[in-house]
PDB file of C-alpha atoms in Angstrom:
ATOM      1  CA  MET Q1293      20.066 -10.472  45.795  1.00 92.00           C
ATOM      2  CA  GLU Q1294      17.781 -11.794  43.384  1.00 95.00           C
ATOM      3  CA  LEU Q1295      16.659 -14.996  42.360  1.00 95.00           C
ATOM      4  CA  ALA Q1296      19.325 -15.515  40.108  1.00 93.00           C
ATOM      5  CA  ASP Q1297      21.855 -15.871  43.057  1.00 95.00           C
ATOM      6  CA  ILE Q1298      19.893 -18.372  44.788  1.00 96.00           C
ATOM      7  CA  ASP Q1299      21.326 -22.157  44.026  1.00 95.00           C
ATOM      8  CA  LEU Q1300      19.632 -24.422  46.045  1.00 94.00           C
ATOM      9  CA  LEU Q1301      21.387 -27.096  44.510  1.00 91.00           C
ATOM     10  CA  ASP Q1302      25.005 -25.522  45.280  1.00 90.00           C
ATOM     11  CA  ARG Q1303      25.696 -28.396  48.542  1.00 85.00           C
ATOM     12  CA  ASP Q1304      29.013 -26.569  48.855  1.00 88.00           C
ATOM     13  CA  THR Q1305      26.958 -23.575  50.528  1.00 91.00           C
ATOM     14  CA  PHE Q1306      24.769 -26.023  52.701  1.00 86.00           C
ATOM     15  CA  VAL Q1307      28.296 -27.194  53.859  1.00 82.00           C
ATOM     16  CA  LYS Q1308      29.319 -23.811  54.642  1.00 89.00           C
ATOM     17  CA  ARG Q1309      26.477 -22.032  56.348  1.00 89.00           C
ATOM     18  CA  MET Q1310      22.405 -22.412  55.911  1.00 92.00           C
ATOM     19  CA  PRO Q1311      21.476 -19.594  53.583  1.00 95.00           C
ATOM     20  CA  HIS Q1312      18.493 -18.477  55.606  1.00 95.00           C
ATOM     21  CA  ASP Q1313      18.952 -15.011  53.825  1.00 97.00           C
ATOM     22  CA  TRP Q1314      17.509 -17.414  50.505  1.00 97.00           C
ATOM     23  CA  PHE Q1315      14.952 -18.552  52.151  1.00 97.00           C
ATOM     24  CA  ALA Q1316      13.992 -15.445  53.391  1.00 97.00           C
ATOM     25  CA  TYR Q1317      14.052 -13.985  49.956  1.00 98.00           C
ATOM     26  CA  LEU Q1318      12.265 -16.270  48.466  1.00 98.00           C
ATOM     27  CA  ARG Q1319       9.262 -16.064  51.380  1.00 97.00           C
ATOM     28  CA  LYS Q1320       9.349 -12.333  50.682  1.00 97.00           C
ATOM     29  CA  ASN Q1321       9.621 -12.363  46.913  1.00 97.00           C
ATOM     30  CA  ALA Q1322       8.980 -15.527  45.135  1.00 97.00           C
ATOM     31  CA  PRO Q1323       6.847 -17.643  48.108  1.00 97.00           C
ATOM     32  CA  ILE Q1324       6.274 -20.300  45.266  1.00 96.00           C
ATOM     33  CA  TYR Q1325       9.141 -20.462  42.807  1.00 96.00           C
ATOM     34  CA  ARG Q1326      10.209 -22.864  39.925  1.00 94.00           C
ATOM     35  CA  HIS Q1327      14.062 -23.286  40.691  1.00 94.00           C
ATOM     36  CA  PRO Q1328      16.016 -24.205  37.688  1.00 92.00           C
ATOM     37  CA  GLU Q1329      17.801 -27.274  37.152  1.00 87.00           C
ATOM     38  CA  PRO Q1330      20.839 -28.037  34.713  1.00 85.00           C
ATOM     39  CA  ASP Q1331      19.744 -31.148  32.546  1.00 82.00           C
ATOM     40  CA  GLY Q1332      16.315 -31.303  34.388  1.00 81.00           C
ATOM     41  CA  PRO Q1333      13.064 -29.907  34.421  1.00 84.00           C
ATOM     42  CA  GLY Q1334      13.624 -27.757  37.572  1.00 85.00           C
ATOM     43  CA  PHE Q1335      11.706 -28.060  40.942  1.00 86.00           C
ATOM     44  CA  TRP Q1336       9.129 -26.020  42.594  1.00 89.00           C
ATOM     45  CA  VAL Q1337       9.969 -24.924  45.684  1.00 93.00           C
ATOM     46  CA  PHE Q1338       7.449 -23.827  48.707  1.00 94.00           C
ATOM     47  CA  SER Q1339       9.144 -21.487  51.236  1.00 95.00           C
ATOM     48  CA  ARG Q1340       5.758 -20.246  53.365  1.00 97.00           C
ATOM     49  CA  HIS Q1341       4.929 -22.331  56.038  1.00 96.00           C
ATOM     50  CA  ARG Q1342       1.134 -21.794  55.476  1.00 96.00           C
ATOM     51  CA  ASP Q1343       2.092 -23.241  51.838  1.00 96.00           C
ATOM     52  CA  VAL Q1344       3.940 -26.269  52.971  1.00 93.00           C
ATOM     53  CA  VAL Q1345       0.838 -27.049  55.071  1.00 95.00           C
ATOM     54  CA  ALA Q1346      -1.523 -26.949  52.723  1.00 95.00           C
ATOM     55  CA  LEU Q1347       0.652 -28.790  50.399  1.00 90.00           C
ATOM     56  CA  ASN Q1348       1.073 -31.492  52.854  1.00 87.00           C
ATOM     57  CA  ARG Q1349      -2.813 -31.636  53.577  1.00 90.00           C
ATOM     58  CA  ASN Q1350      -4.164 -31.686  50.271  1.00 92.00           C
ATOM     59  CA  TRP Q1351      -2.321 -35.595  49.062  1.00 89.00           C
ATOM     60  CA  GLU Q1352      -4.747 -36.250  46.094  1.00 90.00           C
ATOM     61  CA  ASN Q1353      -3.267 -33.713  44.287  1.00 88.00           C
ATOM     62  CA  TYR Q1354       0.344 -33.660  45.800  1.00 86.00           C
ATOM     63  CA  SER Q1355       1.045 -37.053  46.597  1.00 86.00           C
ATOM     64  CA  SER Q1356       4.125 -38.702  48.003  1.00 84.00           C
ATOM     65  CA  ASP Q1357       3.498 -41.762  46.543  1.00 81.00           C
ATOM     66  CA  ASP Q1358       6.284 -42.806  44.700  1.00 71.00           C
ATOM     67  CA  ARG Q1359       4.167 -45.021  41.997  1.00 74.00           C
ATOM     68  CA  LYS Q1360       2.894 -41.360  41.324  1.00 76.00           C
ATOM     69  CA  GLY Q1361       5.900 -39.458  40.858  1.00 69.00           C
ATOM     70  CA  GLY Q1362       5.802 -38.474  44.417  1.00 70.00           C
ATOM     71  CA  VAL Q1363       9.101 -38.167  46.276  1.00 66.00           C
ATOM     72  CA  VAL Q1364      11.659 -37.193  43.836  1.00 62.00           C
ATOM     73  CA  GLU Q1365      15.617 -37.143  44.370  1.00 63.00           C
ATOM     74  CA  LEU Q1366      17.586 -34.595  42.789  1.00 58.00           C
ATOM     75  CA  GLU Q1367      20.629 -35.306  40.934  1.00 59.00           C
ATOM     76  CA  SER Q1368      19.492 -38.922  40.700  1.00 62.00           C
ATOM     77  CA  SER Q1369      21.243 -41.342  38.639  1.00 65.00           C
ATOM     78  CA  PRO Q1370      20.409 -44.977  37.336  1.00 70.00           C
ATOM     79  CA  GLU Q1371      22.760 -46.572  39.858  1.00 72.00           C
ATOM     80  CA  ARG Q1372      20.685 -44.778  42.443  1.00 66.00           C
ATOM     81  CA  VAL Q1373      17.379 -45.713  41.412  1.00 65.00           C
ATOM     82  CA  ALA Q1374      18.614 -49.241  40.953  1.00 69.00           C
ATOM     83  CA  ALA Q1375      20.312 -49.179  44.381  1.00 65.00           C
ATOM     84  CA  ALA Q1376      17.133 -47.836  45.839  1.00 62.00           C
ATOM     85  CA  ALA Q1377      14.692 -50.264  43.941  1.00 62.00           C
ATOM     86  CA  ALA Q1378      16.970 -53.089  45.441  1.00 63.00           C
ATOM     87  CA  LEU Q1379      16.830 -51.696  49.165  1.00 58.00           C
ATOM     88  CA  ASN Q1380      12.603 -51.356  49.174  1.00 56.00           C
ATOM     89  CA  GLY Q1381      12.429 -54.537  47.298  1.00 54.00           C
ATOM     90  CA  GLU Q1382       8.448 -55.078  47.172  1.00 54.00           C
ATOM     91  CA  GLY Q1383       8.199 -53.095  50.349  1.00 61.00           C
ATOM     92  CA  ARG Q1384       7.879 -49.471  50.483  1.00 71.00           C
ATOM     93  CA  MET Q1385       9.247 -46.584  53.040  1.00 77.00           C
ATOM     94  CA  MET Q1386       6.538 -44.743  54.792  1.00 81.00           C
ATOM     95  CA  LEU Q1387       7.902 -41.314  53.141  1.00 81.00           C
ATOM     96  CA  THR Q1388       6.639 -42.810  49.838  1.00 82.00           C
ATOM     97  CA  MET Q1389       3.081 -43.522  50.807  1.00 86.00           C
ATOM     98  CA  ASP Q1390      -0.012 -41.458  50.981  1.00 90.00           C
ATOM     99  CA  PRO Q1391      -3.639 -41.919  53.202  1.00 90.00           C
ATOM    100  CA  PRO Q1392      -4.903 -44.283  53.849  1.00 91.00           C
ATOM    101  CA  GLU Q1393      -1.733 -46.612  53.872  1.00 89.00           C
ATOM    102  CA  HIS Q1394       0.875 -44.047  55.308  1.00 90.00           C
ATOM    103  CA  THR Q1395      -1.945 -43.570  57.963  1.00 91.00           C
ATOM    104  CA  ARG Q1396      -2.211 -47.420  58.697  1.00 90.00           C
ATOM    105  CA  TYR Q1397       1.739 -47.732  59.056  1.00 88.00           C
ATOM    106  CA  ARG Q1398       1.962 -44.709  61.017  1.00 89.00           C
ATOM    107  CA  LYS Q1399      -0.479 -46.008  63.737  1.00 89.00           C
ATOM    108  CA  LEU Q1400       1.831 -48.902  64.261  1.00 84.00           C
ATOM    109  CA  VAL Q1401       5.011 -46.942  64.533  1.00 82.00           C
ATOM    110  CA  ASN Q1402       3.409 -44.154  66.834  1.00 85.00           C
ATOM    111  CA  ARG Q1403       2.491 -47.155  69.314  1.00 81.00           C
ATOM    112  CA  GLY Q1404       6.454 -47.357  69.631  1.00 76.00           C
ATOM    113  CA  PHE Q1405       6.727 -43.619  70.222  1.00 78.00           C
ATOM    114  CA  THR Q1406       4.431 -42.924  73.487  1.00 85.00           C
ATOM    115  CA  PRO Q1407       5.242 -40.962  76.133  1.00 88.00           C
ATOM    116  CA  ARG Q1408       5.677 -43.892  78.455  1.00 88.00           C
ATOM    117  CA  VAL Q1409       8.045 -45.661  75.965  1.00 83.00           C
ATOM    118  CA  ILE Q1410      10.391 -42.773  74.899  1.00 80.00           C
ATOM    119  CA  ARG Q1411      10.998 -42.485  79.064  1.00 86.00           C
ATOM    120  CA  SER Q1412      11.634 -45.817  79.474  1.00 84.00           C
ATOM    121  CA  LEU Q1413      14.702 -45.117  76.858  1.00 82.00           C
ATOM    122  CA  GLU Q1414      15.355 -42.161  78.517  1.00 86.00           C
ATOM    123  CA  ASP Q1415      18.405 -43.209  80.400  1.00 88.00           C
ATOM    124  CA  HIS Q1416      19.626 -45.901  78.087  1.00 85.00           C
ATOM    125  CA  LEU Q1417      20.026 -43.129  75.520  1.00 86.00           C
ATOM    126  CA  ARG Q1418      21.449 -40.303  77.980  1.00 90.00           C
ATOM    127  CA  GLU Q1419      24.043 -42.668  78.209  1.00 90.00           C
ATOM    128  CA  ALA Q1420      24.491 -43.417  74.674  1.00 87.00           C
ATOM    129  CA  SER Q1421      24.767 -39.840  74.206  1.00 90.00           C
ATOM    130  CA  VAL Q1422      27.539 -39.275  76.440  1.00 92.00           C
ATOM    131  CA  ARG Q1423      29.205 -42.220  74.650  1.00 89.00           C
ATOM    132  CA  ILE Q1424      28.973 -40.659  71.782  1.00 89.00           C
ATOM    133  CA  ILE Q1425      30.072 -37.111  72.523  1.00 90.00           C
ATOM    134  CA  GLU Q1426      33.017 -38.717  74.025  1.00 91.00           C
ATOM    135  CA  ASN Q1427      33.831 -41.033  70.902  1.00 88.00           C
ATOM    136  CA  ALA Q1428      33.730 -37.757  68.921  1.00 88.00           C
ATOM    137  CA  LEU Q1429      35.852 -35.929  70.876  1.00 90.00           C
ATOM    138  CA  ASP Q1430      38.832 -38.711  71.137  1.00 90.00           C
ATOM    139  CA  LYS Q1431      38.332 -38.653  67.019  1.00 85.00           C
ATOM    140  CA  ASN Q1432      40.650 -36.326  64.924  1.00 78.00           C
ATOM    141  CA  GLY Q1433      42.175 -34.383  67.750  1.00 83.00           C
ATOM    142  CA  GLY Q1434      39.139 -33.311  69.583  1.00 81.00           C
ATOM    143  CA  GLN Q1435      37.662 -31.723  65.905  1.00 86.00           C
ATOM    144  CA  VAL Q1436      33.852 -32.649  65.519  1.00 86.00           C
ATOM    145  CA  ASP Q1437      31.746 -32.775  62.328  1.00 84.00           C
ATOM    146  CA  PHE Q1438      28.568 -32.490  64.821  1.00 84.00           C
ATOM    147  CA  VAL Q1439      26.142 -33.891  62.062  1.00 81.00           C
ATOM    148  CA  VAL Q1440      28.183 -36.675  61.421  1.00 80.00           C
ATOM    149  CA  ASP Q1441      29.738 -37.537  64.559  1.00 83.00           C
ATOM    150  CA  VAL Q1442      26.697 -36.661  67.039  1.00 84.00           C
ATOM    151  CA  ALA Q1443      23.784 -35.649  65.605  1.00 84.00           C
ATOM    152  CA  ALA Q1444      23.574 -38.680  62.753  1.00 81.00           C
ATOM    153  CA  GLU Q1445      24.875 -40.978  65.496  1.00 84.00           C
ATOM    154  CA  LEU Q1446      22.087 -40.788  68.302  1.00 82.00           C
ATOM    155  CA  PRO Q1447      18.897 -40.632  66.040  1.00 82.00           C
ATOM    156  CA  LEU Q1448      20.381 -44.239  64.256  1.00 81.00           C
ATOM    157  CA  MET Q1449      21.145 -45.874  67.929  1.00 79.00           C
ATOM    158  CA  ALA Q1450      17.513 -44.957  68.950  1.00 77.00           C
ATOM    159  CA  ILE Q1451      15.855 -46.414  65.605  1.00 76.00           C
ATOM    160  CA  ALA Q1452      18.419 -49.516  66.018  1.00 76.00           C
ATOM    161  CA  GLU Q1453      17.057 -49.812  70.041  1.00 73.00           C
ATOM    162  CA  PHE Q1454      13.312 -49.828  68.550  1.00 70.00           C
ATOM    163  CA  LEU Q1455      13.757 -52.418  65.517  1.00 70.00           C
ATOM    164  CA  GLY Q1456      15.892 -54.829  68.059  1.00 71.00           C
ATOM    165  CA  VAL Q1457      19.309 -54.638  65.970  1.00 71.00           C
ATOM    166  CA  ASP Q1458      21.763 -56.853  67.699  1.00 61.00           C
ATOM    167  CA  ASP Q1459      24.648 -55.421  65.775  1.00 58.00           C
ATOM    168  CA  LEU Q1460      24.626 -51.754  65.391  1.00 60.00           C
ATOM    169  CA  ALA Q1461      27.516 -51.034  63.833  1.00 56.00           C
ATOM    170  CA  SER Q1462      26.785 -53.305  61.065  1.00 51.00           C
ATOM    171  CA  GLY Q1463      23.590 -51.290  60.523  1.00 52.00           C
ATOM    172  CA  ARG Q1464      25.110 -47.768  60.854  1.00 55.00           C
ATOM    173  CA  ASP Q1465      26.271 -47.522  57.643  1.00 56.00           C
ATOM    174  CA  GLN Q1466      23.135 -48.930  56.040  1.00 56.00           C
ATOM    175  CA  GLY Q1467      21.450 -46.428  57.879  1.00 54.00           C
ATOM    176  CA  ARG Q1468      23.639 -43.516  57.340  1.00 53.00           C
ATOM    177  CA  ASP Q1469      23.574 -44.646  53.303  1.00 54.00           C
ATOM    178  CA  ILE Q1470      19.216 -44.229  53.438  1.00 52.00           C
ATOM    179  CA  VAL Q1471      19.140 -41.275  55.450  1.00 50.00           C
ATOM    180  CA  GLY Q1472      22.381 -39.514  53.491  1.00 48.00           C
ATOM    181  CA  ASN Q1473      20.830 -40.869  50.016  1.00 43.00           C
ATOM    182  CA  GLY Q1474      24.295 -42.705  49.668  1.00 45.00           C
ATOM    183  CA  PRO Q1475      25.195 -45.715  47.976  1.00 42.00           C
ATOM    184  CA  VAL Q1476      23.699 -48.922  49.283  1.00 39.00           C
ATOM    185  CA  LYS Q1477      26.727 -51.342  50.177  1.00 40.00           C
ATOM    186  CA  PHE Q1478      25.214 -54.062  51.620  1.00 36.00           C
ATOM    187  CA  GLU Q1479      22.060 -55.722  53.312  1.00 39.00           C
ATOM    188  CA  PRO Q1480      22.893 -56.161  57.280  1.00 37.00           C
ATOM    189  CA  PRO Q1481      21.801 -59.306  59.096  1.00 38.00           C
ATOM    190  CA  TYR Q1482      18.605 -57.465  60.295  1.00 35.00           C
ATOM    191  CA  LEU Q1483      17.322 -56.825  57.426  1.00 38.00           C
ATOM    192  CA  ARG Q1484      18.012 -60.448  55.934  1.00 40.00           C
ATOM    193  CA  ARG Q1485      16.215 -61.569  59.277  1.00 39.00           C
ATOM    194  CA  ALA Q1486      13.253 -59.480  58.743  1.00 41.00           C
ATOM    195  CA  ASN Q1487      13.108 -59.947  54.885  1.00 42.00           C
ATOM    196  CA  THR Q1488      12.698 -63.693  56.057  1.00 46.00           C
ATOM    197  CA  HIS Q1489       9.994 -63.484  57.903  1.00 43.00           C
ATOM    198  CA  SER Q1490       8.159 -61.373  55.970  1.00 41.00           C
TER     199      SER Q1490
END
């Protein structure tokens, strides 16, 4: 294997398999690697855990703040940039914040994720898990895409529960769009309510 064999932009490879061999090669031979990008400047790949931890802790130099160029979406387009801006409006996601702003929001959110709160949801989420799996098995003659049909559903359901979303069906596509970097199609009612109260 050579560096030229590694194409982290090849989505088809990730659909077929997780290329652990690529990451093992990178960790051993090029732990900090500037990956080429067609029609773009390329991007840095940090493949060793200790380097990722060091970057994460050095937010002053390696910012996540979108106003400083932080989180960059590969294969972006003007339409996707406009959709993201419309979604965020005046607000911002925690993913695109640095301390101390990120720390303030994380402290607020963490209150909802204490062991006591999580335990109180366990029975409900266990029942929801069974429903999600049964629904997945009922679709497509028992053929299940685990990531789409199961793994993506439970976190969305749990988040909706935390946020007090009334109509999970209307918020489901919105959540998938945000998590999967898909196009934003609509603003669900719970977001409209939240925006009118802020």
